[in-house]
PDB file of C-alpha atoms in Angstrom:
ATOM      1  CA  MET A 135     -21.480  23.957 242.264  1.00 51.00           C
ATOM      2  CA  THR A 136     -21.434  26.925 240.194  1.00 53.00           C
ATOM      3  CA  THR A 137     -20.913  30.569 240.168  1.00 57.00           C
ATOM      4  CA  PRO A 138     -21.859  33.329 238.423  1.00 56.00           C
ATOM      5  CA  GLU A 139     -18.240  33.312 238.281  1.00 57.00           C
ATOM      6  CA  THR A 140     -16.850  29.834 236.804  1.00 56.00           C
ATOM      7  CA  ASN A 141     -19.854  30.841 234.540  1.00 56.00           C
ATOM      8  CA  ASN A 142     -18.901  34.855 233.136  1.00 56.00           C
ATOM      9  CA  SER A 143     -15.353  33.207 232.834  1.00 56.00           C
ATOM     10  CA  THR A 144     -16.796  29.670 230.584  1.00 57.00           C
ATOM     11  CA  GLU A 145     -19.622  32.174 228.658  1.00 57.00           C
ATOM     12  CA  ALA A 146     -15.418  34.360 227.593  1.00 54.00           C
ATOM     13  CA  GLN A 147     -13.969  31.237 226.413  1.00 60.00           C
ATOM     14  CA  LYS A 148     -16.948  29.642 224.187  1.00 62.00           C
ATOM     15  CA  GLN A 149     -17.325  32.650 222.389  1.00 62.00           C
ATOM     16  CA  PRO A 150     -15.386  33.632 218.809  1.00 61.00           C
ATOM     17  CA  ALA A 151     -13.201  36.511 219.031  1.00 61.00           C
ATOM     18  CA  THR A 152     -13.962  38.627 216.186  1.00 66.00           C
ATOM     19  CA  THR A 153     -13.224  42.710 215.833  1.00 68.00           C
ATOM     20  CA  VAL A 154     -15.663  45.398 215.242  1.00 63.00           C
ATOM     21  CA  VAL A 155     -15.432  48.515 212.833  1.00 64.00           C
ATOM     22  CA  ALA A 156     -17.086  51.350 214.618  1.00 64.00           C
ATOM     23  CA  SER A 157     -17.716  53.964 212.641  1.00 70.00           C
ATOM     24  CA  ARG A 158     -16.675  56.980 213.683  1.00 73.00           C
ATOM     25  CA  LYS A 159     -19.080  59.561 213.092  1.00 74.00           C
ATOM     26  CA  PRO A 160     -16.685  63.145 212.994  1.00 71.00           C
ATOM     27  CA  ASN A 161     -16.991  65.041 216.256  1.00 85.00           C
ATOM     28  CA  ARG A 162     -18.744  69.398 215.104  1.00 86.00           C
ATOM     29  CA  PHE A 163     -15.707  70.703 214.136  1.00 83.00           C
ATOM     30  CA  VAL A 164     -14.840  68.778 211.199  1.00 85.00           C
ATOM     31  CA  LYS A 165     -18.402  68.384 210.185  1.00 86.00           C
ATOM     32  CA  TYR A 166     -18.836  72.080 210.791  1.00 87.00           C
ATOM     33  CA  ILE A 167     -15.435  72.546 208.393  1.00 84.00           C
ATOM     34  CA  LEU A 168     -16.147  70.530 206.061  1.00 86.00           C
ATOM     35  CA  ASN A 169     -20.302  72.019 205.272  1.00 88.00           C
ATOM     36  CA  HIS A 170     -17.941  75.710 204.683  1.00 88.00           C
ATOM     37  CA  LYS A 171     -15.328  74.445 202.995  1.00 90.00           C
ATOM     38  CA  LEU A 172     -15.206  77.896 200.939  1.00 92.00           C
ATOM     39  CA  VAL A 173     -15.025  80.417 203.952  1.00 91.00           C
ATOM     40  CA  PHE A 174     -12.276  78.655 205.576  1.00 91.00           C
ATOM     41  CA  SER A 175     -10.216  78.333 202.144  1.00 93.00           C
ATOM     42  CA  LEU A 176     -10.635  81.889 201.791  1.00 94.00           C
ATOM     43  CA  LEU A 177      -9.607  82.355 205.875  1.00 94.00           C
ATOM     44  CA  PHE A 178      -6.502  79.997 205.117  1.00 95.00           C
ATOM     45  CA  ALA A 179      -5.855  81.464 201.533  1.00 96.00           C
ATOM     46  CA  LEU A 180      -6.601  84.802 203.801  1.00 96.00           C
ATOM     47  CA  ILE A 181      -4.081  83.255 207.084  1.00 97.00           C
ATOM     48  CA  VAL A 182      -0.949  82.108 203.718  1.00 97.00           C
ATOM     49  CA  VAL A 183      -0.843  85.270 202.320  1.00 97.00           C
ATOM     50  CA  PHE A 184      -0.856  87.534 205.442  1.00 97.00           C
ATOM     51  CA  ILE A 185       2.240  85.621 206.659  1.00 97.00           C
ATOM     52  CA  TRP A 186       3.967  85.796 203.168  1.00 97.00           C
ATOM     53  CA  GLY A 187       3.334  89.989 203.289  1.00 97.00           C
ATOM     54  CA  GLN A 188       5.220  89.691 207.071  1.00 97.00           C
ATOM     55  CA  ILE A 189       8.284  88.119 205.791  1.00 97.00           C
ATOM     56  CA  LYS A 190       8.934  90.328 202.464  1.00 97.00           C
ATOM     57  CA  ILE A 191       7.763  93.182 204.078  1.00 97.00           C
ATOM     58  CA  ASN A 192      10.948  91.872 207.135  1.00 97.00           C
ATOM     59  CA  LYS A 193      12.857  91.219 203.964  1.00 97.00           C
ATOM     60  CA  LEU A 194      11.721  94.842 202.376  1.00 97.00           C
ATOM     61  CA  GLU A 195      13.177  95.886 205.931  1.00 97.00           C
ATOM     62  CA  LYS A 196      16.718  94.459 206.815  1.00 96.00           C
ATOM     63  CA  ASP A 197      17.559  95.729 203.524  1.00 96.00           C
ATOM     64  CA  MET A 198      16.668  99.233 203.662  1.00 97.00           C
ATOM     65  CA  LEU A 199      18.835  99.774 206.656  1.00 96.00           C
ATOM     66  CA  LYS A 200      21.527  97.681 205.418  1.00 95.00           C
ATOM     67  CA  LEU A 201      21.619 100.575 201.594  1.00 96.00           C
ATOM     68  CA  GLY A 202      20.628 103.601 204.210  1.00 94.00           C
ATOM     69  CA  SER A 203      24.225 102.039 206.534  1.00 92.00           C
ATOM     70  CA  VAL A 204      26.064 102.137 202.874  1.00 93.00           C
ATOM     71  CA  HIS A 205      24.294 105.490 201.948  1.00 93.00           C
ATOM     72  CA  ALA A 206      26.122 106.949 205.475  1.00 87.00           C
ATOM     73  CA  ALA A 207      29.178 104.985 204.832  1.00 86.00           C
ATOM     74  CA  GLN A 208      29.344 106.581 201.211  1.00 89.00           C
ATOM     75  CA  MET A 209      28.244 110.512 203.019  1.00 86.00           C
ATOM     76  CA  ASP A 210      31.232 110.045 205.317  1.00 81.00           C
ATOM     77  CA  SER A 211      33.546 108.898 201.996  1.00 83.00           C
ATOM     78  CA  SER A 212      32.240 111.948 200.485  1.00 85.00           C
ATOM     79  CA  ARG A 213      32.496 114.322 203.296  1.00 83.00           C
ATOM     80  CA  VAL A 214      36.037 113.591 203.833  1.00 82.00           C
ATOM     81  CA  GLU A 215      37.571 114.595 200.781  1.00 86.00           C
ATOM     82  CA  ASN A 216      35.326 117.429 200.807  1.00 85.00           C
ATOM     83  CA  TYR A 217      36.728 117.897 204.340  1.00 84.00           C
ATOM     84  CA  LYS A 218      40.333 116.949 202.360  1.00 86.00           C
ATOM     85  CA  SER A 219      40.116 119.963 199.820  1.00 85.00           C
ATOM     86  CA  ILE A 220      38.808 122.181 202.114  1.00 85.00           C
ATOM     87  CA  SER A 221      42.656 121.627 204.159  1.00 84.00           C
ATOM     88  CA  ASN A 222      44.452 121.904 201.275  1.00 86.00           C
ATOM     89  CA  ILE A 223      42.910 125.372 199.832  1.00 86.00           C
ATOM     90  CA  PHE A 224      43.298 126.124 203.916  1.00 86.00           C
ATOM     91  CA  SER A 225      48.029 125.158 203.324  1.00 87.00           C
ATOM     92  CA  TRP A 226      47.756 127.701 200.516  1.00 87.00           C
ATOM     93  CA  ALA A 227      46.467 130.800 201.347  1.00 86.00           C
ATOM     94  CA  VAL A 228      48.428 130.298 204.861  1.00 88.00           C
ATOM     95  CA  ARG A 229      51.058 129.255 203.547  1.00 88.00           C
ATOM     96  CA  SER A 230      51.670 133.839 201.687  1.00 85.00           C
ATOM     97  CA  ASP A 231      51.418 134.593 205.052  1.00 86.00           C
ATOM     98  CA  LEU A 232      53.907 132.519 207.256  1.00 85.00           C
ATOM     99  CA  MET A 233      56.651 133.411 203.997  1.00 85.00           C
ATOM    100  CA  ARG A 234      55.694 136.728 204.393  1.00 86.00           C
ATOM    101  CA  GLY A 235      55.388 136.902 209.095  1.00 84.00           C
ATOM    102  CA  ASN A 236      52.263 138.043 208.903  1.00 86.00           C
ATOM    103  CA  LEU A 237      50.417 135.855 211.439  1.00 88.00           C
ATOM    104  CA  ASP A 238      47.673 138.242 212.210  1.00 89.00           C
ATOM    105  CA  GLN A 239      46.791 137.356 208.750  1.00 89.00           C
ATOM    106  CA  ALA A 240      46.543 133.414 209.542  1.00 88.00           C
ATOM    107  CA  SER A 241      45.129 133.976 212.448  1.00 89.00           C
ATOM    108  CA  ARG A 242      42.047 135.173 211.410  1.00 90.00           C
ATOM    109  CA  TYR A 243      42.508 132.570 208.638  1.00 88.00           C
ATOM    110  CA  LEU A 244      42.243 130.130 210.951  1.00 88.00           C
ATOM    111  CA  ASN A 245      39.400 131.708 213.553  1.00 89.00           C
ATOM    112  CA  ASN A 246      37.770 131.418 209.827  1.00 89.00           C
ATOM    113  CA  VAL A 247      37.921 127.899 209.123  1.00 88.00           C
ATOM    114  CA  THR A 248      36.680 127.246 212.364  1.00 88.00           C
ATOM    115  CA  LYS A 249      32.855 128.752 210.911  1.00 88.00           C
ATOM    116  CA  GLU A 250      32.792 125.913 208.537  1.00 84.00           C
ATOM    117  CA  PRO A 251      30.466 123.106 209.769  1.00 84.00           C
ATOM    118  CA  TYR A 252      32.269 120.326 211.165  1.00 86.00           C
ATOM    119  CA  ILE A 253      35.813 121.931 211.867  1.00 88.00           C
ATOM    120  CA  ARG A 254      35.863 122.090 215.749  1.00 88.00           C
ATOM    121  CA  LYS A 255      40.257 123.325 216.286  1.00 89.00           C
ATOM    122  CA  ALA A 256      42.927 124.666 213.599  1.00 90.00           C
ATOM    123  CA  TYR A 257      47.005 125.424 214.267  1.00 89.00           C
ATOM    124  CA  ILE A 258      49.372 125.925 212.693  1.00 90.00           C
ATOM    125  CA  VAL A 259      53.141 123.212 213.456  1.00 89.00           C
ATOM    126  CA  ASP A 260      56.450 124.997 213.156  1.00 87.00           C
ATOM    127  CA  LEU A 261      58.724 122.105 211.257  1.00 84.00           C
ATOM    128  CA  ASP A 262      61.703 123.448 212.673  1.00 84.00           C
ATOM    129  CA  LYS A 263      60.559 124.393 216.553  1.00 87.00           C
ATOM    130  CA  LYS A 264      58.550 121.390 216.115  1.00 87.00           C
ATOM    131  CA  THR A 265      55.373 124.142 218.639  1.00 89.00           C
ATOM    132  CA  ILE A 266      52.205 125.661 217.487  1.00 89.00           C
ATOM    133  CA  LEU A 267      52.804 128.247 215.633  1.00 88.00           C
ATOM    134  CA  LEU A 268      49.124 129.469 215.583  1.00 89.00           C
ATOM    135  CA  SER A 269      45.711 127.791 217.045  1.00 88.00           C
ATOM    136  CA  THR A 270      42.606 129.112 218.083  1.00 87.00           C
ATOM    137  CA  LYS A 271      42.581 127.686 221.559  1.00 86.00           C
ATOM    138  CA  LYS A 272      44.758 131.159 222.806  1.00 86.00           C
ATOM    139  CA  SER A 273      46.292 128.211 225.541  1.00 87.00           C
ATOM    140  CA  GLU A 274      47.622 126.339 223.245  1.00 86.00           C
ATOM    141  CA  ILE A 275      50.164 128.210 220.853  1.00 87.00           C
ATOM    142  CA  GLY A 276      53.632 127.772 220.970  1.00 87.00           C
ATOM    143  CA  LEU A 277      53.410 124.382 222.569  1.00 88.00           C
ATOM    144  CA  PRO A 278      55.612 121.701 222.136  1.00 88.00           C
ATOM    145  CA  VAL A 279      53.908 118.663 219.652  1.00 85.00           C
ATOM    146  CA  SER A 280      53.305 115.781 221.547  1.00 82.00           C
ATOM    147  CA  ASP A 281      51.555 114.014 218.342  1.00 80.00           C
ATOM    148  CA  ILE A 282      54.360 112.187 216.036  1.00 77.00           C
ATOM    149  CA  THR A 283      51.907 112.239 213.121  1.00 76.00           C
ATOM    150  CA  LEU A 284      51.742 115.940 213.369  1.00 77.00           C
ATOM    151  CA  LEU A 285      55.343 117.210 212.255  1.00 79.00           C
ATOM    152  CA  GLN A 286      55.415 115.274 208.281  1.00 75.00           C
ATOM    153  CA  SER A 287      55.173 116.417 205.404  1.00 73.00           C
ATOM    154  CA  ASN A 288      52.263 114.315 203.670  1.00 76.00           C
ATOM    155  CA  TYR A 289      49.018 115.146 203.518  1.00 77.00           C
ATOM    156  CA  ASN A 290      46.990 113.021 205.933  1.00 75.00           C
ATOM    157  CA  VAL A 291      43.029 112.071 207.302  1.00 78.00           C
ATOM    158  CA  VAL A 292      44.203 110.392 211.400  1.00 78.00           C
ATOM    159  CA  LYS A 293      40.619 109.331 212.357  1.00 77.00           C
ATOM    160  CA  ILE A 294      40.851 110.259 215.848  1.00 76.00           C
ATOM    161  CA  ASN A 295      37.703 108.238 217.795  1.00 77.00           C
ATOM    162  CA  ASP A 296      34.115 107.337 216.374  1.00 77.00           C
ATOM    163  CA  SER A 297      33.585 111.354 215.652  1.00 79.00           C
ATOM    164  CA  THR A 298      36.759 112.819 215.260  1.00 84.00           C
ATOM    165  CA  THR A 299      38.341 113.467 212.534  1.00 86.00           C
ATOM    166  CA  ARG A 300      42.211 115.371 211.439  1.00 86.00           C
ATOM    167  CA  PHE A 301      42.797 116.888 208.414  1.00 88.00           C
ATOM    168  CA  THR A 302      46.704 117.275 208.187  1.00 86.00           C
ATOM    169  CA  SER A 303      48.094 119.111 205.189  1.00 87.00           C
ATOM    170  CA  PRO A 304      52.167 120.406 204.267  1.00 88.00           C
ATOM    171  CA  ILE A 305      52.650 123.997 204.089  1.00 87.00           C
ATOM    172  CA  THR A 306      55.341 124.345 201.586  1.00 84.00           C
ATOM    173  CA  GLY A 307      57.910 127.275 201.073  1.00 79.00           C
ATOM    174  CA  LEU A 308      59.856 127.776 197.920  1.00 79.00           C
ATOM    175  CA  ASN A 309      61.990 125.086 198.594  1.00 82.00           C
ATOM    176  CA  THR A 310      61.185 123.292 202.280  1.00 82.00           C
ATOM    177  CA  ILE A 311      58.055 122.727 203.790  1.00 83.00           C
ATOM    178  CA  VAL A 312      57.095 125.370 206.195  1.00 82.00           C
ATOM    179  CA  GLY A 313      55.214 123.978 208.917  1.00 87.00           C
ATOM    180  CA  VAL A 314      52.186 121.289 209.298  1.00 89.00           C
ATOM    181  CA  SER A 315      47.890 123.044 209.037  1.00 89.00           C
ATOM    182  CA  VAL A 316      46.431 120.581 210.947  1.00 89.00           C
ATOM    183  CA  LEU A 317      42.733 120.899 211.263  1.00 89.00           C
ATOM    184  CA  GLU A 318      39.919 119.033 213.381  1.00 88.00           C
ATOM    185  CA  ALA A 319      37.006 117.761 212.095  1.00 87.00           C
ATOM    186  CA  ASP A 320      33.539 116.765 214.942  1.00 86.00           C
ATOM    187  CA  PHE A 321      30.820 115.122 212.820  1.00 79.00           C
ATOM    188  CA  ARG A 322      28.653 114.053 214.883  1.00 77.00           C
TER     189      ARG A 322
END
């Protein structure tokens, strides 16, 4: 009884095992690329140049931001030095009027110095009484000084917050320090 199933299994056993290498045809896309090598090589070069250009642009933008921040820091430091000089000159100008007891003229100096760009407030501290002698805000005159750094008789630059800076300069008399001039600048 031979069935077709048993015949197939015996035929499979009789055939020798051979490997056939089938030659694969390249697909259409690869064939198209191989036929147009110049166009695709130029397209590849264009993509590479574009990516390289984008990398360079990003690097230049980062460098520009760094230079901008360095430049801003240099501008801030030179601005602080300029206002430190203004504070010193202001204390010299007020000195002679305080020595003579001419508070009206000293008050005019205070009002005029606040017309300078960025200067928001100016006042003079009496070191003997530890009070505000003159101020651009009339409500502050005669109030006790709450900040101990204002009672120091040296040149000082204090950054109060991100934009406000306080410049202090001593006002010297003949033998003693008469007071301290204080300028507050807002660099916004």
